[in-house]
XYZ file of C-alpha atoms in Angstrom:
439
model
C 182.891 177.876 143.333
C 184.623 179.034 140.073
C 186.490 175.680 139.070
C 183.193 173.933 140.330
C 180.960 176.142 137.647
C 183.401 175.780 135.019
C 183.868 172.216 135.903
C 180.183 171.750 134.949
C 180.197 173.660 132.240
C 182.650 171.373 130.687
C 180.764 168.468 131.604
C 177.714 169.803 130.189
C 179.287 170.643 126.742
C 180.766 166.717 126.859
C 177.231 165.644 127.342
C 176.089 167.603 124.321
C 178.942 166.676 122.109
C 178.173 163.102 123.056
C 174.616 163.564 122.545
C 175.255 165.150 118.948
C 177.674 161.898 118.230
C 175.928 159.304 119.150
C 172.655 160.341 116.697
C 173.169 158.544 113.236
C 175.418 160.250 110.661
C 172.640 160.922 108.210
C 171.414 163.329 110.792
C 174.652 164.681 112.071
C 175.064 165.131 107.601
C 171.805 167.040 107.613
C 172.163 169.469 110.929
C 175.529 170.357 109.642
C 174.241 171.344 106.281
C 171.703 173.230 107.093
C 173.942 175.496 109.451
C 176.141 176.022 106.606
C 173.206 176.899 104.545
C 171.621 179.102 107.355
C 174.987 181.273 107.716
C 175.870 181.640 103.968
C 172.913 181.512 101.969
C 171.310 184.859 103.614
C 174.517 186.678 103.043
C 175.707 185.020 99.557
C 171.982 185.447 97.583
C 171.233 188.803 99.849
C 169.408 190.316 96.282
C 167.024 186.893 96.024
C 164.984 188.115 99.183
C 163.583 191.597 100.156
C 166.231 194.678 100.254
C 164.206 197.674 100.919
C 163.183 198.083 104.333
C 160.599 200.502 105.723
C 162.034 201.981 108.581
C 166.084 201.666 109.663
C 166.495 197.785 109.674
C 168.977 198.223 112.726
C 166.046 199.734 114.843
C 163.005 197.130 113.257
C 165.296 194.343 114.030
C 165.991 195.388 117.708
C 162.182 195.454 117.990
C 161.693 191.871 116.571
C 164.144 190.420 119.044
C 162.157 192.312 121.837
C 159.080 191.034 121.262
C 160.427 187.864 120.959
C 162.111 188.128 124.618
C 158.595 189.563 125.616
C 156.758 186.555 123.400
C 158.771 184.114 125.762
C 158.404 185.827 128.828
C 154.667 186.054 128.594
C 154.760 181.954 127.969
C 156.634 181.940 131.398
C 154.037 183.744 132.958
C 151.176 181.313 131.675
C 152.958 178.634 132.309
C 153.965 179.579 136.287
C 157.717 179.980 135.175
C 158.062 176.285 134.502
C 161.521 175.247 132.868
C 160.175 173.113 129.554
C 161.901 170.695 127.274
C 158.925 170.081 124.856
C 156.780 172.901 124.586
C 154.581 172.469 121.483
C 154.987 176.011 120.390
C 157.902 178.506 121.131
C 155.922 180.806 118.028
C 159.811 181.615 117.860
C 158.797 181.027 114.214
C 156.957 184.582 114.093
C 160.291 186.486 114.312
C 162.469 184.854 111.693
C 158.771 184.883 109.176
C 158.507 188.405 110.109
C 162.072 189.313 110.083
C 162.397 187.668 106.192
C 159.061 190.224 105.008
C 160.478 193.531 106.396
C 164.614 193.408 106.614
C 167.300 191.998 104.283
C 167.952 188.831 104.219
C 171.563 188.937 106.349
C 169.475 190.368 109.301
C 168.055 186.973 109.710
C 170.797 185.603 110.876
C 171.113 187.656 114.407
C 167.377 188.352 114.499
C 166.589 184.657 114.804
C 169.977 183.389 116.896
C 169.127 186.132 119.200
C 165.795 185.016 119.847
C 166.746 181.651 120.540
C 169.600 182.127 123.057
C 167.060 184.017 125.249
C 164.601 181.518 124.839
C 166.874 178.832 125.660
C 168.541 181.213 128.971
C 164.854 181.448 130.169
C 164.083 177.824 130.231
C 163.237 175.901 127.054
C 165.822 173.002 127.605
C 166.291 170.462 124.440
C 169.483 169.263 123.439
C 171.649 172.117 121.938
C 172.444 170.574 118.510
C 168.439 170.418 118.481
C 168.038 174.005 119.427
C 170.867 175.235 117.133
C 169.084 173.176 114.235
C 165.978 173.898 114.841
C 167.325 177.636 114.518
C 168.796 177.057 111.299
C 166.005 175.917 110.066
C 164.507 178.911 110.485
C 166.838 181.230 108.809
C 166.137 178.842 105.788
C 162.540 178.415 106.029
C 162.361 182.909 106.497
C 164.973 183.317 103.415
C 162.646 180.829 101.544
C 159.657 183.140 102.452
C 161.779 186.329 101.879
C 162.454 185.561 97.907
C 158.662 184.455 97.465
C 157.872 188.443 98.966
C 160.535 189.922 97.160
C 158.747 188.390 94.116
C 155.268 189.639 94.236
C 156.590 192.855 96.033
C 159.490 193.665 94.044
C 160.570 196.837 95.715
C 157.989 198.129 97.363
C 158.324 197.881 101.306
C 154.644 199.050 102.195
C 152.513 195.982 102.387
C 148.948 197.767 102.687
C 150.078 200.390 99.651
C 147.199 200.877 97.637
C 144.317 198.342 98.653
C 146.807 196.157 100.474
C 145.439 192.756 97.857
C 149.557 192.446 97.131
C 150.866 192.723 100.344
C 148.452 190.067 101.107
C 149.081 187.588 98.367
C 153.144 188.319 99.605
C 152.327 187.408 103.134
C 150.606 184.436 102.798
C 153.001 182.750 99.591
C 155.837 183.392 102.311
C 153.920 182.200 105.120
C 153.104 178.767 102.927
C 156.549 178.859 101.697
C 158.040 179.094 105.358
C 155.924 176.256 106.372
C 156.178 174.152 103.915
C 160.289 174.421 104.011
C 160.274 174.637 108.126
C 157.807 171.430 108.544
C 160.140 169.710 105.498
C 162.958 169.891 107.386
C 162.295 169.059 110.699
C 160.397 165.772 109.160
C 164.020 164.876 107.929
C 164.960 165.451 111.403
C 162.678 163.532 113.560
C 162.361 160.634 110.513
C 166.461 159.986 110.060
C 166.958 160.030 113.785
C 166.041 156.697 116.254
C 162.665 157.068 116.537
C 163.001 156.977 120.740
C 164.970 160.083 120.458
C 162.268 161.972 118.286
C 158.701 160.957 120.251
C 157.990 164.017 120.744
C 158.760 165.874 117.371
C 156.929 163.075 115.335
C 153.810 163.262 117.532
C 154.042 167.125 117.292
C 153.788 166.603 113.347
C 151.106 164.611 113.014
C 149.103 166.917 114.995
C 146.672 168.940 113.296
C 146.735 171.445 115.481
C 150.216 172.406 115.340
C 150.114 173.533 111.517
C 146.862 175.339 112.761
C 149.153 177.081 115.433
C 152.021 177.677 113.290
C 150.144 179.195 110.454
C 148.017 181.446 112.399
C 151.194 182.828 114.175
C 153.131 183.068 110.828
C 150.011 185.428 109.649
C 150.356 187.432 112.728
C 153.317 188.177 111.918
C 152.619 188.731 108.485
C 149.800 191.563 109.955
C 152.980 192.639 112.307
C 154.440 193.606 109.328
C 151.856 195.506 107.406
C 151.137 197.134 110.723
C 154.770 198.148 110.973
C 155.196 199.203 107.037
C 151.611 201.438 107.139
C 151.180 202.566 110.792
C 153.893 201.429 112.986
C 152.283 203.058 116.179
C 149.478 200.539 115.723
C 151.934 197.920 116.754
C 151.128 198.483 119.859
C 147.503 196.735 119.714
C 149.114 193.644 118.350
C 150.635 192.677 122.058
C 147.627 191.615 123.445
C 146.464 189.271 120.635
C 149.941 187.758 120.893
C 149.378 187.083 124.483
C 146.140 185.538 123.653
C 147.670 183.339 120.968
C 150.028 182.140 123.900
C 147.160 180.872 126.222
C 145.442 179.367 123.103
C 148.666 177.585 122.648
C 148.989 176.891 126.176
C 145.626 175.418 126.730
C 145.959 173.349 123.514
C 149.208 171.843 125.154
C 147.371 170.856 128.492
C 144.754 169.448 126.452
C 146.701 167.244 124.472
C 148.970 166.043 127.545
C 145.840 165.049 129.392
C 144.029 162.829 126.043
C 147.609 161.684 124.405
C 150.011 159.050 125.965
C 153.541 160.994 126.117
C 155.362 157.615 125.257
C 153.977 156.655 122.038
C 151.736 159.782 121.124
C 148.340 157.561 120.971
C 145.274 158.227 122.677
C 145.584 157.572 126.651
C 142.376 155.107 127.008
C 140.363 157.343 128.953
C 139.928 159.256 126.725
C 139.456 156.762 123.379
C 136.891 155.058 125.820
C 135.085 158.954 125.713
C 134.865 158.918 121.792
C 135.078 155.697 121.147
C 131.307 155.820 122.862
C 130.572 158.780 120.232
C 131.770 156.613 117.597
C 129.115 153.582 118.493
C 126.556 156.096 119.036
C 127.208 157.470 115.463
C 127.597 153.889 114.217
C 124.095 153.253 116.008
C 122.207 156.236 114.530
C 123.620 155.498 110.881
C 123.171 151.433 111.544
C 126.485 150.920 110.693
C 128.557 148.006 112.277
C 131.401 148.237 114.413
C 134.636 146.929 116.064
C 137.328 146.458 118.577
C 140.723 145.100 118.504
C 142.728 144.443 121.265
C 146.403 143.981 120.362
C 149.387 142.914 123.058
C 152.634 142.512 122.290
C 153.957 139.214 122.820
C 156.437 137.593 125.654
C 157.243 142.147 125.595
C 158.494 141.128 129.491
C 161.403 139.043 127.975
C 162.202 141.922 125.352
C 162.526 144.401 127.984
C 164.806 142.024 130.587
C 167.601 141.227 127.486
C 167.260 144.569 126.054
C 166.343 147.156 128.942
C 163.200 149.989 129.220
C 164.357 152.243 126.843
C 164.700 149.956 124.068
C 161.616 148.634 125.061
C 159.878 151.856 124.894
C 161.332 152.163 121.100
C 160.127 149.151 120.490
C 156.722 150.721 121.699
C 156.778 153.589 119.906
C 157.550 151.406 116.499
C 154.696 149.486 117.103
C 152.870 152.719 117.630
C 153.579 153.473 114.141
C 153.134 150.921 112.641
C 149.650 150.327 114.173
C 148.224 154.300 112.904
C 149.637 153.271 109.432
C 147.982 150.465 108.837
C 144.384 151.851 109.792
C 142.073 154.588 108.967
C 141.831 158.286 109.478
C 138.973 158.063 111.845
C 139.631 154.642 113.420
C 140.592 155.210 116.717
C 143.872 153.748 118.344
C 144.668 154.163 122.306
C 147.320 152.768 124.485
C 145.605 150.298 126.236
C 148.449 150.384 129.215
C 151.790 148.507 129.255
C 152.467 146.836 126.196
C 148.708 146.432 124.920
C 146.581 148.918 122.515
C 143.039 149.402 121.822
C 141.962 149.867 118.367
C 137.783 151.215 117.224
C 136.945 150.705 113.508
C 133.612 152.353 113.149
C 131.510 151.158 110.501
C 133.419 147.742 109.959
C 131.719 144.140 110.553
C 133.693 141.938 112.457
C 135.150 139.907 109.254
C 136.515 143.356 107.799
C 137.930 143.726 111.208
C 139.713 140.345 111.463
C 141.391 141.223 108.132
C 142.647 144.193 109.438
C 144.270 142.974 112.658
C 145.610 140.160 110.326
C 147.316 143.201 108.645
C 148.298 144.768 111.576
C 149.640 141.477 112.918
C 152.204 141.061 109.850
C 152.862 144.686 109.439
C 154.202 144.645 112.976
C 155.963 141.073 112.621
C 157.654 142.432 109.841
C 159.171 145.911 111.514
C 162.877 145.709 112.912
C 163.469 147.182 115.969
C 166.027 150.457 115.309
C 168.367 149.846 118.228
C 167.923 145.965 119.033
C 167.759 144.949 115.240
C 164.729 142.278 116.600
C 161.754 141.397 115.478
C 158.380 141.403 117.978
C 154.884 139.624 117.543
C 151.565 140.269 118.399
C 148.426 138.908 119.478
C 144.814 140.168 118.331
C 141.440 139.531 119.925
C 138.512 140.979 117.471
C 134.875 141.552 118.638
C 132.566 142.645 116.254
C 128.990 144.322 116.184
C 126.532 144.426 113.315
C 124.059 146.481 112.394
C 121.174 143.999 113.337
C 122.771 144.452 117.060
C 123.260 147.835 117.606
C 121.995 147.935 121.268
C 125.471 146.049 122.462
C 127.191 148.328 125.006
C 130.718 149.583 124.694
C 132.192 147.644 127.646
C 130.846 144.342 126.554
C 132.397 144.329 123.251
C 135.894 145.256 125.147
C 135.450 142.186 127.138
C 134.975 140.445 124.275
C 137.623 141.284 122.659
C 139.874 140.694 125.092
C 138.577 137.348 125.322
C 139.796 136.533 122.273
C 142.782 138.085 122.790
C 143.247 135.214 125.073
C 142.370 132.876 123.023
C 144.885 133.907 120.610
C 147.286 133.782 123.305
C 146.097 130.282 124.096
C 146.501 129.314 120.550
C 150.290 129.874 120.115
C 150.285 134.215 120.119
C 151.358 135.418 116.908
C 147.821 135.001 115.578
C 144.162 136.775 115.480
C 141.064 135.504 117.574
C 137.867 137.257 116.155
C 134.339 136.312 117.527
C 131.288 138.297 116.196
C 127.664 139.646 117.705
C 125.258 138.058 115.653
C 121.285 137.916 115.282
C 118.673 137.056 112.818
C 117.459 140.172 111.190
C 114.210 140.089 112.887
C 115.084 138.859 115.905
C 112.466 140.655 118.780
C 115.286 140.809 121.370
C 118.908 140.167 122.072
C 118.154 137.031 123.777
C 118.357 134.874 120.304
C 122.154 137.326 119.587
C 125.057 135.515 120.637
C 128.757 135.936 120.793
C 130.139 133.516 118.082
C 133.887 132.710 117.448
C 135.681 133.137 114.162
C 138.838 131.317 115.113
């Protein structure tokens, strides 16, 4: 049973080694440096950040690493004890923010490696040179914060002394500094690596709602601390908003997995079909025109046989990419299924929309593949809607379109097929409006 155990021990640590060596050397560079940074800085430039503390630091940091196990714990609970690789918050952040405003700058060091070894014993599983990065970027994003207190505090380690307007001011420069360093460095992260291996970290930052998560925990934290500085006994209330904050962030994860496709971090169609219906409606009461592309990747079958599923599904997520690039904010882009996407351009006539799948067609024919080093093409079918037709249903349109998708398949592929709902101006009824090709 022993040599068994230790045997997989050993095998695990291989598989983690291997893991951290086979990720490009820019990022290997980077994860490196910022452990150095993490383990020296906080020690080397102790004076930069805050040095007084309110209470003994030994005791305040003890209680920061307990609330973190009981942080994590109470995620386990909401979440039915379920081992997770790719939470979408850990609010592991809290600690380290809230360690940098009341203790000296060394302390973050244990405070936050603490919390993330229990974290990681009770179940959040991602690759350890991940987790270990991920902490040191912490340490540097909460000695970051720590300076930008120590600067409008100076020595003062009450943050609600007098009115409490500068402990404010300190709390939320740190919390913007912490984010802005934190969110700058795990960009580096998820943009040197192969974009397969970071689907999930990319997708996270793009999301809207995870800087609304992350900053509203960093200001708890921030209150944690004023709480702790003027009246530590009313720590005590701040437990149950914490536990709220964790079924916020809870519910916003469920959410998200149900209306975003986990490969590629677009909509999943049924729900694009659900708002892309709110956006005709809105293009309809404006009288506004509006359009659908349907794009497919071509002969994607033969890609996958000569270069396997996973390189396939980079290739996927690079397409992905390059398809919410090259459109608007509020355009709307959905995996389709397989190796087709959806795309709604609200208040665009149909010749607006064949230039942009024209765009999107070369932007994509242009991309290399990371891993493969190939090129793939796509195929476009545009159906447009203007705003003498507005009465033309959702799901007529998307047939459309994906007629003409086949007729740029029919064509040669590599091209855009665009065909348009017309209608005089003062037509009486849709009988005169038909669909009329722009190949």
């Amino acid at each position: 049973m022993s040599a068994n155990g230790d045997s997989g021990t050993a095998g695990a640590d291989t598989a983690e080694r291997s893991a951290f060596s086979a990720t490009p050397l820019r990022v290997q560079v980077l994860i490196v440096a910022a452990i150095a940074v993490a383990l020296v800085v906080p020690f080397a430039l102790a004076d930069a950040g805050r040095t007084g503390t309110a209470h003994q630091p030994i005791l305040t940091a003890l209680l920061l690493v307990l609330l973190s196990a009981l942080n994590v714990e109470l995620g386990r609970i909401a979440e039915g004890g379920l081992v997770d690789s790719q939470r979408p918050h850990k609010a592991l952040s809290a600690w380290a923010f809230t360690s940098a405003l009341l203790l000296p700058t060394p302390y973050l060091v244990p405070v936050v490696a603490i919390s993330y070894a229990h974290a990681r014993w009770r179940g959040l599983r991602v690759p350890l040179w991940k987790w270990v990065g991920s902490a040191a970027y912490l340490v540097i994003a909460g000695f970051v914060a720590g300076v930008f207190a120590a600067f409008v505090m100076g020595d003062e380690t009450n943050f609600v002394h007098g009115n409490g307007f500068s402990g404010t001011v300190a709390v939320v420069l740190a919390a913007v500094a912490f984010l802005a360093v934190e969110t700058g460095l795990f960009h580096l992260s998820a943009y040197l690596n192969h974009a397969g291996d970071e689907e999930w970290l990319r997708r996270t930052l793009r999301s809207r709602s995870f800087y609304t998560t992350e900053a509203s925990v960093l200001l708890l934290g921030g209150l944690f601390a004023a709480i702790w500085t003027g009246g530590p006994w009313f720590v005590l209330l701040v437990i149950p908003v914490y536990g709220l904050a964790q079924r916020a962030a809870l519910h916003d994860s469920l959410r998200e997995q149900a209306e975003v496709d986990d490969k590629t971090g677009l909509l999943r169609f049924e729900s694009w079909r659900r708002l892309a219906v709110l956006g005709r409606e809105r293009c309809i009461a404006r009288r506004q025109p509006w359009s659908i592309a349907f794009v497919d990747l071509d002969y994607f079958k033969r890609y996958n046989d000569a270069w396997g599923h996973l390189v396939g599904d980079e290739a996927l997520v690079v397409v992905a990419d390059t398809l919410r690039s090259q459109v608007r904010a509020d355009d709307l882009i959905a995996r389709f299924g397989g190796e087709e996407f959806c795309v709604f351009l609200p208040a665009t006539p149909y010749d607006e929309a064949s230039a942009v799948a024209e765009r999107l067609r070369r932007a994509i024919a242009e991309a290399v593949m990371p891993t493969s080093g190939e090129r793939v093409t796509v195929s476009v079918g545009v159906a447009g809607v203007t705003q003498h037709e507005l009465g033309v249903e959702l799901a007529e349109t998307m047939t459309q379109a994906d007629q003409a998708l086949f007729e740029a398949k029919a064509l040669g592929r590599d091209r855009v097929s665009a065909r348009s709902y017309v209608a005089p101006p003062d037509a009486p009824d849709r009988v005169e409006a038909v669909w009329v090709s722009a190949t």
